Amino acid sequence: MATQFGEKIRKLRVMQNLLLRQVATKLNVDTSIISKMERGERPIKKEQVSILADILKADKAELLTLWLADQVMDVIKDDPLADEALKSVAKNLKKSK
């Protein structure tokens, strides 16, 4: 299943006419990892998100937000109480600010 983060990375890479192998080399990983990451089949480490942002000349905050949203989605996607849990988290985040 494609992820928001993976779709964004693919879009940025294609817009800049970069090949998978070019991005993989700069990130110091195998080409297949970038391909799987774009398709949402393999997670990427948080530290690698900032590096990808630099490689793709993208907004780090936007990519980190998409990455985090995908992490949350992966944890709660099949739970019937996911919506209520997210509402509770949002409420607590507002309180803590």
GROMACS .gro file of C-alpha atoms in nm:
model
   97
    1MET     CA    1   0.000   0.000   0.000
    2ALA     CA    2   0.141   0.337  -0.100
    3THR     CA    3   0.206   0.584   0.176
    4GLN     CA    4   0.177   0.961   0.179
    5PHE     CA    5   0.550   0.984   0.239
    6GLY     CA    6   0.640   0.737  -0.036
    7GLU     CA    7   0.414   0.907  -0.288
    8LYS     CA    8   0.565   1.246  -0.207
    9ILE     CA    9   0.921   1.114  -0.239
   10ARG     CA   10   0.842   0.956  -0.576
   11LYS     CA   11   0.678   1.276  -0.700
   12LEU     CA   12   0.976   1.488  -0.595
   13ARG     CA   13   1.224   1.244  -0.746
   14VAL     CA   14   1.040   1.227  -1.078
   15MET     CA   15   0.995   1.606  -1.094
   16GLN     CA   16   1.373   1.643  -1.062
   17ASN     CA   17   1.442   1.370  -1.317
   18LEU     CA   18   1.638   1.167  -1.063
   19LEU     CA   19   1.672   0.793  -1.105
   20LEU     CA   20   1.619   0.557  -0.814
   21ARG     CA   21   1.988   0.469  -0.820
   22GLN     CA   22   2.088   0.835  -0.795
   23VAL     CA   23   1.883   0.886  -0.481
   24ALA     CA   24   1.994   0.551  -0.339
   25THR     CA   25   2.361   0.636  -0.389
   26LYS     CA   26   2.323   0.968  -0.209
   27LEU     CA   27   2.133   0.801   0.075
   28ASN     CA   28   2.389   0.519   0.082
   29VAL     CA   29   2.130   0.242   0.040
   30ASP     CA   30   2.039  -0.011  -0.228
   31THR     CA   31   1.815   0.100  -0.515
   32SER     CA   32   1.551  -0.156  -0.417
   33ILE     CA   33   1.513   0.009  -0.077
   34ILE     CA   34   1.418   0.340  -0.236
   35SER     CA   35   1.175   0.165  -0.468
   36LYS     CA   36   1.012  -0.025  -0.180
   37MET     CA   37   0.999   0.291   0.032
   38GLU     CA   38   0.820   0.478  -0.245
   39ARG     CA   39   0.565   0.195  -0.270
   40GLY     CA   40   0.514   0.187   0.106
   41GLU     CA   41   0.661  -0.160   0.139
   42ARG     CA   42   0.957  -0.063   0.352
   43PRO     CA   43   0.983   0.193   0.628
   44ILE     CA   44   1.260   0.447   0.638
   45LYS     CA   45   1.442   0.567   0.948
   46LYS     CA   46   1.359   0.911   1.078
   47GLU     CA   47   1.721   1.020   1.037
   48GLN     CA   48   1.703   0.937   0.667
   49VAL     CA   49   1.405   1.167   0.614
   50SER     CA   50   1.616   1.480   0.665
   51ILE     CA   51   1.882   1.346   0.431
   52LEU     CA   52   1.617   1.274   0.167
   53ALA     CA   53   1.482   1.627   0.210
   54ASP     CA   54   1.827   1.763   0.133
   55ILE     CA   55   1.872   1.530  -0.166
   56LEU     CA   56   1.531   1.619  -0.309
   57LYS     CA   57   1.545   1.988  -0.208
   58ALA     CA   58   1.222   1.941  -0.014
   59ASP     CA   59   1.076   2.093   0.300
   60LYS     CA   60   1.205   1.885   0.594
   61ALA     CA   61   0.906   1.963   0.813
   62GLU     CA   62   0.663   1.851   0.544
   63LEU     CA   63   0.846   1.523   0.485
   64LEU     CA   64   0.880   1.455   0.857
   65THR     CA   65   0.508   1.523   0.902
   66LEU     CA   66   0.417   1.279   0.625
   67TRP     CA   67   0.661   1.023   0.763
   68LEU     CA   68   0.515   1.052   1.113
   69ALA     CA   69   0.157   1.036   0.982
   70ASP     CA   70   0.244   0.713   0.801
   71GLN     CA   71   0.398   0.570   1.118
   72VAL     CA   72   0.081   0.646   1.314
   73MET     CA   73  -0.137   0.506   1.036
   74ASP     CA   74   0.059   0.184   1.030
   75VAL     CA   75   0.000   0.132   1.401
   76ILE     CA   76  -0.372   0.211   1.411
   77LYS     CA   77  -0.508   0.135   1.062
   78ASP     CA   78  -0.691  -0.186   1.153
   79ASP     CA   79  -0.819  -0.083   1.495
   80PRO     CA   80  -1.189   0.002   1.522
   81LEU     CA   81  -1.108   0.262   1.787
   82ALA     CA   82  -0.846   0.440   1.576
   83ASP     CA   83  -1.059   0.748   1.515
   84GLU     CA   84  -1.136   0.795   1.884
   85ALA     CA   85  -0.773   0.741   1.975
   86LEU     CA   86  -0.662   1.008   1.727
   87LYS     CA   87  -0.917   1.252   1.867
   88SER     CA   88  -0.783   1.188   2.216
   89VAL     CA   89  -0.425   1.243   2.102
   90ALA     CA   90  -0.519   1.566   1.923
   91LYS     CA   91  -0.694   1.690   2.235
   92ASN     CA   92  -0.394   1.610   2.453
   93LEU     CA   93  -0.155   1.775   2.209
   94LYS     CA   94  -0.358   2.096   2.222
   95LYS     CA   95  -0.352   2.088   2.602
   96SER     CA   96   0.024   2.043   2.616
   97LYS     CA   97   0.096   2.353   2.407
   0.00000   0.00000   0.00000
